[in-house]
Amino acid sequence: MDIAQLIQRHYGATLACLVNKLGDISLAEDALQEASIAALNHWGNEIPKSPQAWLIRVASNKAIDLLRKEKPQLSVELECITVEIINFDNETSGDAVLRLIFICCHPAINMENQLLMTLKLVMGFNLRDISRVLLTSEKTLEQRLTRSKRKINANKICLDLPSRDKLKKRLSVVMHALYLIFNEGYHSSSGNKLLCKQICKQAIFMVKLLCHYYRDQSTCLALLSLMLFTHARSNARCVHSFIPLEDHDRSLYDQQAIQEADILLQKSLRMGEVSSYHIEAAISGLHSQAKSHNKTDWQQIYLLYKKLLTYQYSPIIQLNTAVVDMMLNQYDTAEATLKLIADTLASYPPFYLAQAKLYLHTNKTHLAIQAYETAITLSHNTVEKTYIKIKLKYLKKRTF
Amino acid sequence: MKYLCLIFEAETLAEKRDEKANQALFAEYDEFTKEIEASGNHIGGEALLPTDTATTIRVRNGETLLTDGPFAETKEQLGGYYLIEAASLDEAIEIASRIPSAKDGCVEVRPVMLIE
């Protein structure tokens, strides 16, 4: 691991400790930025025993320098801050990270910015990488970040963890943000495999942290199970380029992760409550545990999708049921469903992939070609685009 | 009679003002406040932080819904105000969500500017 990676690994926890003590995100960020530069210059000779303690110590000194310049009258108070900061251990560091996630995912911050803040502040990704994943320019991200931090500072958004009676609602906002971040990483179009994997791993790490603190919340366990089941397939999903589920080499699945996910799902189901995360985890689990694409329990997946629709209506879930219908040879039902959602999903590339599949079944090859071509035009995802182009090329070769 | 004077200004104008122009404007406000204090017309007043620090609250079916940003629709009109003291935005939101009109209208919560 090089020094930059080492810094990134400790970034979130270190920043969280600094925010906790300094009460000001921007100041904490500036100070940590300077400490990171110092680390890059000094760690070449010898990496400190506790990189995080080193970063916190240096950053808090930098923060004091920065504050002294701004408010010379505060210096005595500031000396006390330093002493407090360096007395930390892993548990307080975990507390601090948890607090920072709750700040970044405050319900008064819009969802897009919750994701941005969590990626940047808690997970320590730089804006260039985030812009590659979120497909938004660095400049726009910078503005949105500044605005969100200003909102947090101006409103004294609570540094405390939410009280027990408000926990459930606040936790669901945090979980939803982490769920979306994981999906961004998993389905990312950046084509940067390493970056996407890091994003997924960070999201899993954060949900593990939530599970550690809120053992009694079955939705947390279910979300972790969902992420682990899905992530277990990532080595088979992307070898040199994108590989669709049906073509996965299942020996590449991470069996240990699948086992862990299964235990978590069983445990979370025994707790009584069922959420959409439970159902999605069960679906992902059936895919990851199936011996092959054909041997997948499509009937069960179909029922789970139907159940999921009662929790949240979404045309994308409808689309998934249509695809499963085709796996079960229910082409008429699939066709009816596709008709139903055609307008809503008119600009959603996977819709046309499902349509192409239906056309191919009924030997309407020219319509299938058209559907693929529409999907290519609509897709912004280079990985997806390449994959469809290959399919199209193969189909054309076979036809003409 | 009591009257509430609401002050509107394009925020882009405020952003463009430099330190010197800001100080001049504050001095002007200071002078005006002193005038109405002396004449006995002054009851209270505060400057607000820009709209990008605002949160808009609606309560529908017993659930508190938050929007990140100022009140932006034109269907509703300003009907009243409360000036409250709260330890954090969470507390402010909790209090604002109990304002009866949050159930069919909305309440914009905006921090008051601290003037040192």
Coordinates of C-alpha atoms in Angstrom, one line a residue:
Chain A
M1 CA 0.0 0.0 0.0
D2 CA 1.5 3.4 -0.9
I3 CA 1.4 6.4 1.3
A4 CA -1.5 8.1 -0.5
Q5 CA -3.6 4.9 -0.1
L6 CA -2.7 4.7 3.5
I7 CA -3.9 8.3 4.1
Q8 CA -7.1 7.6 2.3
R9 CA -7.8 4.5 4.4
H10 CA -7.6 6.6 7.6
Y11 CA -9.2 9.7 6.1
G12 CA -12.8 9.2 7.2
A13 CA -12.0 8.2 10.8
T14 CA -9.4 10.9 11.2
L15 CA -11.7 13.6 9.8
A16 CA -14.5 12.3 12.0
C17 CA -12.4 12.7 15.1
L18 CA -11.4 16.2 14.1
V19 CA -14.9 17.2 13.3
N20 CA -16.0 15.9 16.6
K21 CA -13.6 18.0 18.5
L22 CA -13.4 21.1 16.3
G23 CA -17.1 21.2 15.5
D24 CA -16.4 22.6 12.1
I25 CA -16.2 20.4 9.0
S26 CA -14.4 22.9 6.8
L27 CA -11.7 23.6 9.4
A28 CA -11.3 19.9 10.0
E29 CA -10.9 19.3 6.3
D30 CA -8.4 22.1 5.8
A31 CA -6.3 20.9 8.7
L32 CA -6.4 17.3 7.5
Q33 CA -5.4 18.4 4.0
E34 CA -2.3 20.0 5.4
A35 CA -1.5 17.0 7.6
S36 CA -1.9 14.7 4.6
I37 CA 0.6 16.8 2.6
A38 CA 3.0 16.6 5.6
A39 CA 2.5 12.8 5.7
L40 CA 3.4 12.5 2.0
N41 CA 6.6 14.4 2.8
H42 CA 7.5 12.5 6.0
W43 CA 6.3 9.0 5.8
G44 CA 8.7 8.1 3.0
N45 CA 11.4 7.4 5.5
E46 CA 9.3 5.6 8.1
I47 CA 5.5 5.0 8.4
P48 CA 4.3 5.9 12.0
K49 CA 3.1 3.1 14.2
S50 CA -0.4 4.6 14.3
P51 CA -0.9 6.6 11.1
Q52 CA -4.3 7.9 12.4
A53 CA -2.8 9.2 15.7
W54 CA -0.1 10.9 13.7
L55 CA -2.6 12.5 11.3
I56 CA -4.8 13.6 14.2
R57 CA -1.9 15.2 16.1
V58 CA -0.5 17.0 13.1
A59 CA -3.9 18.1 11.8
S60 CA -5.0 19.4 15.2
N61 CA -1.8 21.5 15.4
K62 CA -2.6 22.8 11.9
A63 CA -6.2 23.6 12.9
I64 CA -4.9 25.6 15.8
D65 CA -2.6 27.5 13.5
L66 CA -5.5 28.2 11.2
L67 CA -7.7 29.3 14.0
R68 CA -5.1 31.5 15.6
K69 CA -4.8 33.4 12.3
E70 CA -8.6 34.0 12.3
K71 CA -9.3 34.5 16.0
P72 CA -6.2 35.3 18.1
Q73 CA -8.2 35.6 21.3
L74 CA -9.1 31.9 21.4
S75 CA -5.7 30.4 21.9
V76 CA -6.1 29.1 25.5
E77 CA -9.3 27.1 24.6
L78 CA -7.4 25.7 21.7
E79 CA -4.6 24.2 23.7
C80 CA -7.2 22.2 25.6
I81 CA -8.6 20.8 22.3
T82 CA -5.3 19.3 21.3
V83 CA -4.9 17.4 24.5
E84 CA -8.4 15.9 24.1
I85 CA -7.9 15.0 20.5
I86 CA -4.9 12.8 21.0
N87 CA -6.6 10.7 23.6
F88 CA -8.5 8.5 21.3
D89 CA -8.9 4.8 20.7
N90 CA -10.6 2.6 18.1
E91 CA -14.0 2.8 19.9
T92 CA -14.1 6.6 20.1
S93 CA -12.9 6.7 16.5
G94 CA -15.8 4.4 15.5
D95 CA -18.2 6.7 17.4
A96 CA -16.8 9.7 15.5
V97 CA -17.2 8.1 12.1
L98 CA -20.8 7.1 13.0
R99 CA -21.5 10.7 14.0
L100 CA -20.0 12.0 10.8
I101 CA -22.2 9.7 8.7
F102 CA -25.3 10.9 10.5
I103 CA -24.3 14.5 9.8
C104 CA -23.6 13.8 6.1
C105 CA -26.9 12.0 5.7
H106 CA -29.0 14.5 7.7
P107 CA -32.5 14.5 6.2
A108 CA -32.3 18.3 5.8
I109 CA -29.6 17.7 3.2
N110 CA -30.9 16.5 -0.2
M111 CA -30.1 12.9 -1.2
E112 CA -27.6 13.7 -4.0
N113 CA -25.6 15.8 -1.6
Q114 CA -25.8 13.1 1.2
L115 CA -24.1 10.7 -1.2
L116 CA -21.5 13.3 -2.2
M117 CA -20.7 14.2 1.4
T118 CA -20.4 10.6 2.5
L119 CA -18.2 9.7 -0.4
K120 CA -16.0 12.7 0.1
L121 CA -15.9 13.2 3.9
V122 CA -16.5 9.7 5.4
M123 CA -15.0 7.5 2.7
G124 CA -12.2 9.9 1.7
F125 CA -12.6 9.7 -2.1
N126 CA -11.3 12.7 -4.0
L127 CA -13.5 14.8 -6.2
R128 CA -11.9 13.6 -9.4
D129 CA -12.9 10.0 -8.6
I130 CA -16.3 11.0 -7.3
S131 CA -17.0 12.9 -10.5
R132 CA -16.1 9.8 -12.5
V133 CA -18.5 7.7 -10.6
L134 CA -21.4 10.2 -10.3
L135 CA -20.9 11.5 -13.9
T136 CA -21.0 15.1 -12.7
S137 CA -18.3 17.7 -13.3
E138 CA -15.8 18.3 -10.5
K139 CA -16.8 22.0 -10.5
T140 CA -20.5 21.2 -9.9
L141 CA -19.5 18.8 -7.1
E142 CA -17.3 21.4 -5.5
Q143 CA -20.1 23.9 -5.4
R144 CA -22.6 21.4 -4.0
L145 CA -20.1 20.4 -1.4
T146 CA -19.4 24.0 -0.3
R147 CA -23.1 24.6 -0.2
S148 CA -23.9 21.6 1.9
K149 CA -21.1 22.3 4.4
R150 CA -22.3 25.8 4.7
K151 CA -25.8 24.6 5.4
I152 CA -24.4 22.3 8.1
N153 CA -22.3 25.0 9.7
A154 CA -25.0 27.7 9.6
N155 CA -27.6 25.4 11.0
K156 CA -25.5 23.9 13.7
I157 CA -26.6 20.5 12.4
C158 CA -26.4 18.3 15.5
L159 CA -23.1 16.6 16.1
D160 CA -24.8 14.2 18.5
L161 CA -26.1 10.9 17.5
P162 CA -29.9 10.8 17.1
S163 CA -31.8 9.9 20.2
R164 CA -33.3 6.4 20.4
D165 CA -36.8 7.6 19.5
K166 CA -35.6 9.3 16.3
L167 CA -33.0 6.7 15.5
K168 CA -35.1 4.5 13.2
K169 CA -35.9 7.3 10.8
R170 CA -32.4 8.8 10.7
L171 CA -30.9 5.4 10.4
S172 CA -33.1 4.6 7.4
V173 CA -31.8 7.8 5.6
V174 CA -28.2 6.7 6.3
M175 CA -28.8 3.2 5.1
H176 CA -30.5 4.4 1.9
A177 CA -27.5 6.6 1.2
L178 CA -25.1 3.7 1.7
Y179 CA -27.3 1.4 -0.4
L180 CA -27.2 4.0 -3.3
I181 CA -23.4 4.4 -2.9
F182 CA -22.9 0.7 -3.1
N183 CA -25.1 0.5 -6.2
E184 CA -23.2 3.4 -7.8
G185 CA -20.0 1.4 -7.2
Y186 CA -21.4 -1.8 -8.4
H187 CA -23.1 -0.5 -11.5
S188 CA -20.6 2.3 -12.2
S189 CA -19.9 3.3 -15.7
S190 CA -16.5 4.7 -15.0
G191 CA -14.8 1.5 -16.1
N192 CA -12.3 1.9 -13.3
K193 CA -12.6 -1.5 -11.6
L194 CA -10.3 -0.7 -8.7
L195 CA -12.2 2.5 -7.8
C196 CA -15.6 0.8 -8.0
K197 CA -14.5 -2.1 -5.9
Q198 CA -13.2 0.4 -3.3
I199 CA -16.5 2.2 -3.2
C200 CA -18.4 -1.1 -2.7
K201 CA -16.0 -2.1 0.0
Q202 CA -16.3 1.2 1.8
A203 CA -20.1 1.0 1.7
I204 CA -19.9 -2.5 3.2
F205 CA -17.5 -1.3 5.8
M206 CA -19.9 1.5 6.9
V207 CA -22.9 -0.8 7.1
K208 CA -20.8 -3.2 9.2
L209 CA -20.1 -0.3 11.5
L210 CA -23.9 0.4 11.7
C211 CA -24.5 -3.3 12.5
H212 CA -21.9 -3.1 15.2
Y213 CA -23.7 -0.2 16.9
Y214 CA -27.3 -1.2 16.1
R215 CA -27.3 -4.9 16.5
D216 CA -31.1 -4.9 17.2
Q217 CA -31.9 -3.3 13.9
S218 CA -32.8 -6.1 11.5
T219 CA -32.8 -3.8 8.5
C220 CA -29.1 -3.1 9.0
L221 CA -28.3 -6.8 9.0
A222 CA -30.5 -7.3 5.9
L223 CA -28.7 -4.4 4.1
L224 CA -25.3 -5.9 4.9
S225 CA -26.5 -9.3 3.7
L226 CA -27.7 -7.8 0.5
M227 CA -24.3 -6.0 -0.1
L228 CA -22.3 -9.1 0.7
F229 CA -24.4 -11.4 -1.5
T230 CA -24.1 -9.0 -4.4
H231 CA -20.4 -8.2 -3.9
A232 CA -19.6 -11.9 -3.8
R233 CA -20.3 -12.0 -7.5
S234 CA -18.1 -9.0 -8.4
N235 CA -15.0 -11.1 -9.5
A236 CA -17.2 -13.0 -12.0
R237 CA -19.0 -9.9 -13.2
C238 CA -16.0 -8.1 -14.4
V239 CA -13.1 -10.1 -15.7
H240 CA -11.7 -8.1 -18.6
S241 CA -15.0 -6.4 -19.4
F242 CA -18.5 -6.6 -18.2
I243 CA -20.0 -10.1 -18.0
P244 CA -23.8 -10.5 -17.6
L245 CA -25.2 -12.8 -14.9
E246 CA -26.0 -15.6 -17.3
D247 CA -22.4 -15.9 -18.4
H248 CA -20.8 -15.8 -15.0
D249 CA -18.1 -18.3 -14.1
R250 CA -19.6 -19.2 -10.8
S251 CA -16.4 -20.7 -9.4
L252 CA -15.2 -17.1 -9.1
Y253 CA -18.0 -16.3 -6.5
D254 CA -16.7 -15.5 -3.0
Q255 CA -18.2 -18.4 -1.1
Q256 CA -17.1 -17.0 2.3
A257 CA -19.0 -13.8 1.7
I258 CA -22.0 -15.8 0.5
Q259 CA -22.0 -17.8 3.7
E260 CA -21.7 -14.7 5.9
A261 CA -24.5 -13.0 3.9
D262 CA -26.7 -16.1 4.4
I263 CA -26.2 -16.2 8.1
L264 CA -27.0 -12.5 8.4
L265 CA -30.1 -12.8 6.3
Q266 CA -31.4 -15.7 8.4
K267 CA -30.7 -13.8 11.6
S268 CA -32.4 -10.7 10.3
L269 CA -35.5 -12.6 9.3
R270 CA -35.7 -14.2 12.7
M271 CA -36.0 -10.7 14.2
G272 CA -39.5 -10.5 12.8
E273 CA -39.5 -7.3 10.7
V274 CA -39.3 -7.6 6.9
S275 CA -38.0 -4.7 4.9
S276 CA -37.3 -4.2 1.2
Y277 CA -33.6 -4.9 2.0
H278 CA -34.6 -8.3 3.3
I279 CA -36.3 -9.1 0.1
E280 CA -33.6 -7.7 -2.1
A281 CA -31.0 -9.7 -0.1
A282 CA -33.1 -12.9 -0.6
I283 CA -33.2 -12.3 -4.3
S284 CA -29.5 -11.6 -4.5
G285 CA -28.8 -14.6 -2.4
L286 CA -30.7 -16.9 -4.8
H287 CA -28.6 -15.6 -7.6
S288 CA -25.3 -16.0 -5.7
Q289 CA -26.2 -19.5 -4.4
A290 CA -27.5 -20.9 -7.7
K291 CA -25.3 -23.5 -9.3
S292 CA -25.9 -22.0 -12.8
H293 CA -28.1 -19.4 -14.4
N294 CA -30.6 -22.1 -15.5
K295 CA -30.7 -23.8 -12.2
T296 CA -31.6 -20.5 -10.4
D297 CA -34.9 -20.7 -8.5
W298 CA -36.7 -18.3 -10.8
Q299 CA -40.1 -19.2 -9.4
Q300 CA -39.0 -18.0 -5.9
I301 CA -37.3 -14.9 -7.4
Y302 CA -40.5 -14.1 -9.2
L303 CA -42.5 -14.2 -6.0
L304 CA -39.9 -12.1 -4.2
Y305 CA -40.1 -9.4 -6.9
K306 CA -43.9 -9.4 -6.5
K307 CA -43.5 -9.0 -2.8
L308 CA -41.0 -6.2 -3.3
L309 CA -43.5 -4.4 -5.4
T310 CA -45.8 -4.2 -2.4
Y311 CA -43.1 -2.4 -0.5
Q312 CA -42.2 0.1 -3.2
Y313 CA -43.7 0.4 -6.6
S314 CA -41.1 0.9 -9.2
P315 CA -41.2 0.3 -13.0
I316 CA -37.7 -1.1 -12.7
I317 CA -38.8 -3.8 -10.4
Q318 CA -41.7 -4.4 -12.9
L319 CA -39.1 -4.8 -15.6
N320 CA -37.3 -7.3 -13.5
T321 CA -40.4 -9.4 -13.1
A322 CA -40.8 -9.4 -16.9
V323 CA -37.3 -10.7 -17.3
V324 CA -38.0 -13.4 -14.7
D325 CA -41.2 -14.2 -16.6
M326 CA -39.2 -15.0 -19.7
M327 CA -36.9 -17.2 -17.6
L328 CA -40.1 -19.1 -16.6
N329 CA -41.2 -19.2 -20.2
Q330 CA -44.1 -16.9 -19.5
Y331 CA -43.5 -14.8 -22.6
D332 CA -47.1 -13.5 -22.8
T333 CA -47.1 -12.2 -19.3
A334 CA -43.7 -10.6 -19.9
E335 CA -44.9 -9.0 -23.1
A336 CA -48.0 -7.5 -21.2
T337 CA -45.8 -6.2 -18.5
L338 CA -43.3 -4.6 -20.9
K339 CA -46.2 -2.9 -22.7
L340 CA -47.4 -1.5 -19.3
I341 CA -44.1 0.2 -18.5
A342 CA -42.9 1.1 -22.0
D343 CA -43.7 4.8 -21.7
T344 CA -42.3 5.2 -18.2
L345 CA -39.0 3.4 -19.1
A346 CA -38.7 4.9 -22.6
S347 CA -35.2 6.2 -21.9
Y348 CA -34.0 3.3 -19.8
P349 CA -31.6 1.1 -21.8
P350 CA -32.2 -2.2 -19.9
F351 CA -35.9 -1.9 -21.0
Y352 CA -34.8 -2.4 -24.6
L353 CA -32.5 -5.3 -23.7
A354 CA -35.6 -7.1 -22.2
Q355 CA -37.6 -6.1 -25.3
A356 CA -34.8 -7.5 -27.5
K357 CA -34.9 -10.8 -25.6
L358 CA -38.7 -11.0 -26.2
Y359 CA -38.3 -10.3 -29.9
L360 CA -35.6 -12.9 -30.3
H361 CA -37.9 -15.5 -28.7
T362 CA -40.5 -14.9 -31.3
N363 CA -37.9 -14.7 -34.1
K364 CA -38.5 -10.9 -34.8
T365 CA -34.7 -10.4 -35.3
H366 CA -35.0 -7.1 -37.1
L367 CA -37.0 -5.7 -34.1
A368 CA -34.5 -7.1 -31.7
I369 CA -31.7 -5.3 -33.6
Q370 CA -33.6 -2.1 -33.4
A371 CA -34.1 -2.5 -29.7
Y372 CA -30.4 -3.1 -29.2
E373 CA -29.6 0.0 -31.2
T374 CA -31.9 2.1 -29.2
A375 CA -30.3 0.8 -26.0
I376 CA -26.8 1.8 -27.3
T377 CA -28.0 5.3 -28.2
L378 CA -29.6 5.8 -24.8
S379 CA -26.8 4.4 -22.7
H380 CA -24.3 6.7 -21.0
N381 CA -22.5 3.8 -19.5
T382 CA -19.5 2.9 -21.6
V383 CA -19.2 -0.6 -20.0
E384 CA -22.9 -1.3 -20.8
K385 CA -22.5 0.2 -24.3
T386 CA -19.6 -2.0 -25.2
Y387 CA -21.5 -5.1 -24.0
I388 CA -24.6 -4.4 -26.1
K389 CA -22.5 -3.6 -29.1
I390 CA -20.9 -7.0 -28.9
K391 CA -24.3 -8.7 -28.6
L392 CA -25.6 -6.7 -31.6
K393 CA -22.6 -7.6 -33.7
Y394 CA -23.0 -11.2 -32.9
L395 CA -26.7 -11.1 -33.7
K396 CA -26.1 -9.3 -37.0
K397 CA -23.5 -11.8 -38.0
R398 CA -25.9 -14.6 -37.3
T399 CA -28.7 -13.0 -39.3
F400 CA -27.0 -11.8 -42.4
Chain B
M1 CA -51.2 48.3 15.0
K2 CA -48.2 46.1 14.5
Y3 CA -46.7 45.6 11.1
L4 CA -44.2 43.1 9.9
C5 CA -41.8 44.5 7.3
L6 CA -40.3 41.8 5.1
I7 CA -37.1 42.5 3.3
F8 CA -36.4 41.1 -0.1
E9 CA -33.2 41.3 -2.1
A10 CA -31.5 39.3 -4.9
E11 CA -28.9 37.1 -3.2
T12 CA -26.7 37.5 -6.2
L13 CA -26.5 41.2 -5.4
A14 CA -25.4 40.4 -1.8
E15 CA -22.8 38.0 -3.0
K16 CA -21.3 40.6 -5.3
R17 CA -20.9 43.2 -2.5
D18 CA -17.3 43.5 -1.2
E19 CA -16.3 44.0 2.4
K20 CA -16.4 47.8 2.1
A21 CA -19.9 47.9 0.6
N22 CA -21.1 45.4 3.2
Q23 CA -19.9 47.6 6.0
A24 CA -21.5 50.6 4.5
L25 CA -24.8 48.7 4.2
F26 CA -24.5 47.5 7.8
A27 CA -23.9 51.1 9.0
E28 CA -27.0 52.2 7.1
Y29 CA -29.1 49.5 8.8
D30 CA -27.6 50.4 12.1
E31 CA -28.6 54.0 11.6
F32 CA -32.1 53.0 10.5
T33 CA -32.6 50.7 13.5
K34 CA -31.5 53.5 15.9
E35 CA -34.0 55.9 14.2
I36 CA -37.0 53.6 14.8
E37 CA -35.8 52.7 18.2
A38 CA -35.7 56.4 19.1
S39 CA -39.1 57.0 17.6
G40 CA -40.6 54.1 19.6
N41 CA -41.5 52.1 16.5
H42 CA -39.0 49.3 16.9
I43 CA -40.1 45.9 18.3
G44 CA -37.6 43.5 16.8
G45 CA -35.8 42.4 13.7
E46 CA -33.1 40.0 12.4
A47 CA -31.1 39.4 9.3
L48 CA -31.4 35.9 7.9
L49 CA -28.7 33.7 6.4
P50 CA -29.0 33.0 2.7
T51 CA -31.7 30.7 1.3
D52 CA -29.2 27.9 0.7
T53 CA -29.1 27.3 4.4
A54 CA -32.9 26.8 4.5
T55 CA -35.0 23.7 5.2
T56 CA -38.6 23.5 4.2
I57 CA -40.9 21.3 6.3
R58 CA -44.2 19.7 5.4
V59 CA -46.2 17.3 7.6
R60 CA -48.4 14.9 5.6
N61 CA -50.3 12.0 7.1
G62 CA -48.4 12.5 10.3
E63 CA -45.0 12.2 8.6
T64 CA -42.5 15.1 8.6
L65 CA -41.1 15.6 5.1
L66 CA -38.0 17.8 4.6
T67 CA -36.9 19.6 1.5
D68 CA -33.3 20.9 1.3
G69 CA -33.8 24.5 0.3
P70 CA -36.2 27.5 0.6
F71 CA -40.0 27.5 0.1
A72 CA -40.3 27.8 -3.6
E73 CA -43.9 27.2 -4.7
T74 CA -46.3 30.0 -5.4
K75 CA -49.5 28.3 -4.4
E76 CA -49.1 29.3 -0.7
Q77 CA -48.6 32.8 0.7
L78 CA -46.8 33.9 3.8
G79 CA -49.2 33.7 6.7
G80 CA -47.2 34.2 9.9
Y81 CA -44.0 33.6 11.6
Y82 CA -42.4 32.4 14.9
L83 CA -38.9 33.3 16.1
I84 CA -37.6 30.4 18.1
E85 CA -34.5 29.5 20.1
A86 CA -33.3 25.9 19.4
A87 CA -30.1 24.1 20.2
S88 CA -29.9 22.5 16.7
L89 CA -31.6 22.2 13.4
D90 CA -33.1 19.0 14.6
E91 CA -34.8 20.7 17.5
A92 CA -35.9 23.6 15.2
I93 CA -37.4 21.1 12.7
E94 CA -39.2 19.2 15.5
I95 CA -40.8 22.5 16.8
A96 CA -41.6 23.7 13.3
S97 CA -43.3 20.4 12.4
R98 CA -45.8 21.1 15.3
I99 CA -46.9 24.4 13.8
P100 CA -50.5 23.6 12.8
S101 CA -50.2 24.9 9.2
A102 CA -47.3 22.5 8.5
K103 CA -50.1 20.0 7.9
D104 CA -51.5 21.6 4.8
G105 CA -49.0 24.3 4.0
C106 CA -45.3 24.4 4.8
V107 CA -42.8 26.0 7.1
E108 CA -39.4 27.3 6.0
V109 CA -36.8 27.2 8.7
R110 CA -33.9 29.5 8.2
P111 CA -31.1 30.4 10.7
V112 CA -30.8 34.0 11.9
M113 CA -27.5 35.7 11.2
L114 CA -25.3 36.2 14.2
I115 CA -24.0 39.7 14.2
E116 CA -20.8 40.0 16.3

